[in-house]
Amino acid sequence: MPLRTLPEKDFFGRKEELVGLYRRSLEVERGSTQSIFLSGSRGVGKTELLKQLFNQLFWKQDKIAPFYYSINSAIVSVSEFSRDYLMRYICQRLAFENKESSLIYREGLSIDGLTSILEERNAFWALEILDEYIQYHEPMDSLRIALNVPHQSTLATGMPVVVMIDEFQRLNNFHISGNAAPMLAALFEMPLSFR
């Protein structure tokens, strides 16, 4: 499986929710779903539900690219987040296109390393996005490019994307050049509602 999840026999009591989320995700292709917000107390299984959804979208269909991103509590700067988000998106997208789950776990991959992978696979849409990202050094420009990558990849390839962001509340801990930036969550509104 692409994302490490509970064995199917241990994932019980949430099948209806998973089926509902899967169906809603497939509606993205028709343009009828924009955003779904999954909320609940800690420890109720939201993360597992999202991972199970990602795996189903990854293996059981080929029309909608899934992207799962868990905001890492060790990342606190906008620059670090932007780079991580962009790199993980591109790796997951390539993994999905080729059903090559090993690309999902490319920890420590450099931008040069990713560029080589993209060139090998003729992923020109991703090379263009990565080139644009490299040109900008201002944290907010990098963030804008990173958050817009699912939309840009959809425009370039025609394949819609389901974006699943876990631990969203951690965005409130980010800073820009040493200054607190608690309103960064609002920047997701435009990329998530581009349709």
mmCIF file of C-alpha atoms in Angstrom:
data_model
loop_
_atom_site.group_PDB
_atom_site.id
_atom_site.type_symbol
_atom_site.label_atom_id
_atom_site.label_comp_id
_atom_site.label_asym_id
_atom_site.label_seq_id
_atom_site.Cartn_x
_atom_site.Cartn_y
_atom_site.Cartn_z
ATOM 1 C CA MET A 1 0.000 0.000 0.000
ATOM 2 C CA PRO A 2 1.229 3.517 -0.732
ATOM 3 C CA LEU A 3 0.473 4.938 2.735
ATOM 4 C CA ARG A 4 0.954 2.798 5.798
ATOM 5 C CA THR A 5 -2.490 1.994 7.170
ATOM 6 C CA LEU A 6 -4.216 -0.442 9.456
ATOM 7 C CA PRO A 7 -4.922 -3.843 7.929
ATOM 8 C CA GLU A 8 -8.414 -3.930 6.450
ATOM 9 C CA LYS A 9 -9.581 -6.387 9.128
ATOM 10 C CA ASP A 10 -8.635 -3.849 11.834
ATOM 11 C CA PHE A 11 -10.285 -0.890 10.124
ATOM 12 C CA PHE A 12 -13.892 -1.334 11.170
ATOM 13 C CA GLY A 13 -16.857 0.857 11.951
ATOM 14 C CA ARG A 14 -15.821 3.489 9.405
ATOM 15 C CA LYS A 15 -16.644 1.740 6.118
ATOM 16 C CA GLU A 16 -19.683 3.930 5.397
ATOM 17 C CA GLU A 17 -17.679 7.099 5.959
ATOM 18 C CA LEU A 18 -14.896 5.804 3.733
ATOM 19 C CA VAL A 19 -17.334 4.857 0.967
ATOM 20 C CA GLY A 20 -18.977 8.286 1.223
ATOM 21 C CA LEU A 21 -15.650 10.117 1.031
ATOM 22 C CA TYR A 22 -14.558 7.934 -1.882
ATOM 23 C CA ARG A 23 -17.760 8.698 -3.814
ATOM 24 C CA ARG A 24 -17.466 12.429 -3.083
ATOM 25 C CA SER A 25 -13.859 12.322 -4.243
ATOM 26 C CA LEU A 26 -14.857 10.768 -7.550
ATOM 27 C CA GLU A 27 -17.284 13.662 -8.087
ATOM 28 C CA VAL A 28 -14.259 15.950 -8.462
ATOM 29 C CA GLU A 29 -13.948 14.708 -12.032
ATOM 30 C CA ARG A 30 -17.349 16.212 -12.851
ATOM 31 C CA GLY A 31 -16.521 19.418 -10.996
ATOM 32 C CA SER A 32 -19.290 18.959 -8.455
ATOM 33 C CA THR A 33 -17.140 18.729 -5.304
ATOM 34 C CA GLN A 34 -14.827 21.480 -4.140
ATOM 35 C CA SER A 35 -13.869 21.009 -0.510
ATOM 36 C CA ILE A 36 -14.694 18.612 2.271
ATOM 37 C CA PHE A 37 -13.717 19.442 5.825
ATOM 38 C CA LEU A 38 -13.283 16.461 8.124
ATOM 39 C CA SER A 39 -13.313 17.427 11.789
ATOM 40 C CA GLY A 40 -13.362 15.561 15.075
ATOM 41 C CA SER A 41 -11.691 15.054 18.419
ATOM 42 C CA ARG A 42 -8.132 13.768 18.591
ATOM 43 C CA GLY A 43 -7.840 10.007 18.393
ATOM 44 C CA VAL A 44 -11.125 9.246 16.622
ATOM 45 C CA GLY A 45 -9.440 8.016 13.424
ATOM 46 C CA LYS A 46 -9.449 10.982 11.031
ATOM 47 C CA THR A 47 -5.857 10.343 9.948
ATOM 48 C CA GLU A 48 -6.510 6.669 9.312
ATOM 49 C CA LEU A 49 -9.667 7.502 7.374
ATOM 50 C CA LEU A 50 -7.730 9.899 5.123
ATOM 51 C CA LYS A 51 -4.946 7.361 4.584
ATOM 52 C CA GLN A 52 -7.470 4.652 3.709
ATOM 53 C CA LEU A 53 -9.129 7.067 1.273
ATOM 54 C CA PHE A 54 -5.779 7.899 -0.306
ATOM 55 C CA ASN A 55 -4.982 4.211 -0.801
ATOM 56 C CA GLN A 56 -8.360 3.501 -2.385
ATOM 57 C CA LEU A 57 -8.001 6.447 -4.752
ATOM 58 C CA PHE A 58 -4.431 5.410 -5.534
ATOM 59 C CA TRP A 59 -5.192 1.775 -6.432
ATOM 60 C CA LYS A 60 -8.866 1.559 -7.437
ATOM 61 C CA GLN A 61 -9.166 4.257 -10.101
ATOM 62 C CA ASP A 62 -7.029 6.303 -12.478
ATOM 63 C CA LYS A 63 -9.012 9.475 -13.212
ATOM 64 C CA ILE A 64 -8.361 11.521 -10.048
ATOM 65 C CA ALA A 65 -4.930 11.969 -8.501
ATOM 66 C CA PRO A 66 -4.897 11.709 -4.699
ATOM 67 C CA PHE A 67 -2.583 13.850 -2.583
ATOM 68 C CA TYR A 68 -2.214 13.272 1.153
ATOM 69 C CA TYR A 69 -0.166 15.718 3.194
ATOM 70 C CA SER A 70 0.251 15.653 6.952
ATOM 71 C CA ILE A 71 1.628 18.923 8.267
ATOM 72 C CA ASN A 72 4.797 18.030 10.132
ATOM 73 C CA SER A 73 5.101 19.655 13.557
ATOM 74 C CA ALA A 74 8.886 19.892 13.078
ATOM 75 C CA ILE A 75 8.385 22.259 10.145
ATOM 76 C CA VAL A 76 7.716 25.767 11.399
ATOM 77 C CA SER A 77 8.837 28.094 8.617
ATOM 78 C CA VAL A 78 6.866 28.907 5.507
ATOM 79 C CA SER A 79 9.941 28.225 3.366
ATOM 80 C CA GLU A 80 10.408 24.710 4.772
ATOM 81 C CA PHE A 81 6.702 23.965 4.442
ATOM 82 C CA SER A 82 6.572 25.189 0.837
ATOM 83 C CA ARG A 83 9.483 23.023 -0.226
ATOM 84 C CA ASP A 84 8.147 19.940 1.576
ATOM 85 C CA TYR A 85 4.588 20.384 0.254
ATOM 86 C CA LEU A 86 5.763 20.903 -3.333
ATOM 87 C CA MET A 87 8.200 17.984 -3.308
ATOM 88 C CA ARG A 88 5.699 15.592 -1.725
ATOM 89 C CA TYR A 89 2.969 16.618 -4.138
ATOM 90 C CA ILE A 90 5.132 16.017 -7.184
ATOM 91 C CA CYS A 91 6.403 12.672 -5.856
ATOM 92 C CA GLN A 92 2.896 11.458 -5.001
ATOM 93 C CA ARG A 93 1.564 12.572 -8.362
ATOM 94 C CA LEU A 94 4.304 10.690 -10.218
ATOM 95 C CA ALA A 95 3.748 7.682 -7.978
ATOM 96 C CA PHE A 96 0.046 7.718 -8.853
ATOM 97 C CA GLU A 97 0.585 8.121 -12.599
ATOM 98 C CA ASN A 98 2.929 5.131 -12.668
ATOM 99 C CA LYS A 99 1.409 3.160 -9.741
ATOM 100 C CA GLU A 100 4.910 3.289 -8.278
ATOM 101 C CA SER A 101 4.354 3.563 -4.543
ATOM 102 C CA SER A 102 8.087 3.728 -3.737
ATOM 103 C CA LEU A 103 8.099 7.351 -4.934
ATOM 104 C CA ILE A 104 5.840 8.327 -2.039
ATOM 105 C CA TYR A 105 8.552 7.629 0.520
ATOM 106 C CA ARG A 106 11.411 9.619 -1.007
ATOM 107 C CA GLU A 107 12.649 11.171 2.237
ATOM 108 C CA GLY A 108 15.554 13.583 1.925
ATOM 109 C CA LEU A 109 15.177 13.976 -1.823
ATOM 110 C CA SER A 110 16.935 17.088 -3.085
ATOM 111 C CA ILE A 111 15.539 19.417 -5.707
ATOM 112 C CA ASP A 112 18.290 18.234 -8.072
ATOM 113 C CA GLY A 113 17.338 14.628 -7.359
ATOM 114 C CA LEU A 114 13.688 15.364 -8.071
ATOM 115 C CA THR A 115 14.643 17.201 -11.255
ATOM 116 C CA SER A 116 16.490 14.084 -12.461
ATOM 117 C CA ILE A 117 13.460 11.896 -11.732
ATOM 118 C CA LEU A 118 11.175 14.308 -13.597
ATOM 119 C CA GLU A 119 13.498 14.418 -16.600
ATOM 120 C CA GLU A 120 13.678 10.591 -16.716
ATOM 121 C CA ARG A 121 9.872 10.405 -16.739
ATOM 122 C CA ASN A 122 9.329 13.334 -19.123
ATOM 123 C CA ALA A 123 7.119 15.023 -16.521
ATOM 124 C CA PHE A 124 7.371 18.416 -18.181
ATOM 125 C CA TRP A 125 4.432 19.916 -16.271
ATOM 126 C CA ALA A 126 6.257 19.218 -13.003
ATOM 127 C CA LEU A 127 9.592 20.482 -14.325
ATOM 128 C CA GLU A 128 7.952 23.795 -15.222
ATOM 129 C CA ILE A 129 6.474 24.158 -11.746
ATOM 130 C CA LEU A 130 9.750 23.195 -10.087
ATOM 131 C CA ASP A 131 11.679 25.663 -12.269
ATOM 132 C CA GLU A 132 9.281 28.437 -11.284
ATOM 133 C CA TYR A 133 9.638 27.506 -7.610
ATOM 134 C CA ILE A 134 13.451 27.592 -7.812
ATOM 135 C CA GLN A 135 13.409 31.104 -9.295
ATOM 136 C CA TYR A 136 11.662 32.643 -6.296
ATOM 137 C CA HIS A 137 13.375 33.257 -2.977
ATOM 138 C CA GLU A 138 10.685 35.162 -1.086
ATOM 139 C CA PRO A 139 8.824 32.855 1.327
ATOM 140 C CA MET A 140 5.355 34.024 0.269
ATOM 141 C CA ASP A 141 6.136 33.533 -3.435
ATOM 142 C CA SER A 142 7.378 30.009 -2.721
ATOM 143 C CA LEU A 143 4.260 29.317 -0.679
ATOM 144 C CA ARG A 144 1.966 30.578 -3.432
ATOM 145 C CA ILE A 145 3.650 28.314 -5.982
ATOM 146 C CA ALA A 146 3.564 25.302 -3.661
ATOM 147 C CA LEU A 147 -0.099 25.693 -2.731
ATOM 148 C CA ASN A 148 -1.034 26.184 -6.350
ATOM 149 C CA VAL A 149 0.744 23.058 -7.620
ATOM 150 C CA PRO A 150 -2.362 20.788 -7.533
ATOM 151 C CA HIS A 151 -4.290 23.342 -9.591
ATOM 152 C CA GLN A 152 -1.388 23.865 -12.013
ATOM 153 C CA SER A 153 -0.950 20.125 -12.499
ATOM 154 C CA THR A 154 -4.675 19.797 -13.246
ATOM 155 C CA LEU A 155 -4.453 22.550 -15.854
ATOM 156 C CA ALA A 156 -1.365 20.955 -17.423
ATOM 157 C CA THR A 157 -2.563 17.342 -17.479
ATOM 158 C CA GLY A 158 -6.353 17.529 -17.342
ATOM 159 C CA MET A 159 -6.395 15.239 -14.312
ATOM 160 C CA PRO A 160 -8.190 16.620 -11.232
ATOM 161 C CA VAL A 161 -6.703 16.210 -7.775
ATOM 162 C CA VAL A 162 -8.144 15.349 -4.379
ATOM 163 C CA VAL A 163 -6.065 17.163 -1.749
ATOM 164 C CA MET A 164 -6.179 15.703 1.776
ATOM 165 C CA ILE A 165 -4.442 17.804 4.419
ATOM 166 C CA ASP A 166 -4.019 16.264 7.846
ATOM 167 C CA GLU A 167 -3.131 18.189 11.016
ATOM 168 C CA PHE A 168 -4.258 21.431 9.374
ATOM 169 C CA GLN A 169 -4.238 23.262 12.721
ATOM 170 C CA ARG A 170 -0.425 23.113 12.733
ATOM 171 C CA LEU A 171 -0.382 25.906 10.149
ATOM 172 C CA ASN A 172 -0.960 28.264 13.069
ATOM 173 C CA ASN A 173 2.595 27.560 14.301
ATOM 174 C CA PHE A 174 4.343 28.750 11.135
ATOM 175 C CA HIS A 175 6.509 31.820 10.787
ATOM 176 C CA ILE A 176 7.800 33.928 7.919
ATOM 177 C CA SER A 177 11.404 35.066 8.349
ATOM 178 C CA GLY A 178 11.106 34.712 12.119
ATOM 179 C CA ASN A 179 7.728 36.475 12.440
ATOM 180 C CA ALA A 180 4.612 34.564 13.505
ATOM 181 C CA ALA A 181 2.128 34.043 10.668
ATOM 182 C CA PRO A 182 -1.017 32.523 12.214
ATOM 183 C CA MET A 183 -3.254 33.430 9.256
ATOM 184 C CA LEU A 184 -1.552 31.095 6.752
ATOM 185 C CA ALA A 185 -4.511 28.708 6.785
ATOM 186 C CA ALA A 186 -6.485 31.354 4.860
ATOM 187 C CA LEU A 187 -4.066 30.976 1.940
ATOM 188 C CA PHE A 188 -5.441 27.492 1.318
ATOM 189 C CA GLU A 189 -8.873 28.889 0.492
ATOM 190 C CA MET A 190 -7.964 30.031 -3.031
ATOM 191 C CA PRO A 191 -6.193 26.829 -4.167
ATOM 192 C CA LEU A 192 -8.908 24.627 -2.641
ATOM 193 C CA SER A 193 -11.753 26.514 -4.325
ATOM 194 C CA PHE A 194 -10.350 27.191 -7.782
ATOM 195 C CA ARG A 195 -13.357 25.617 -9.532
#
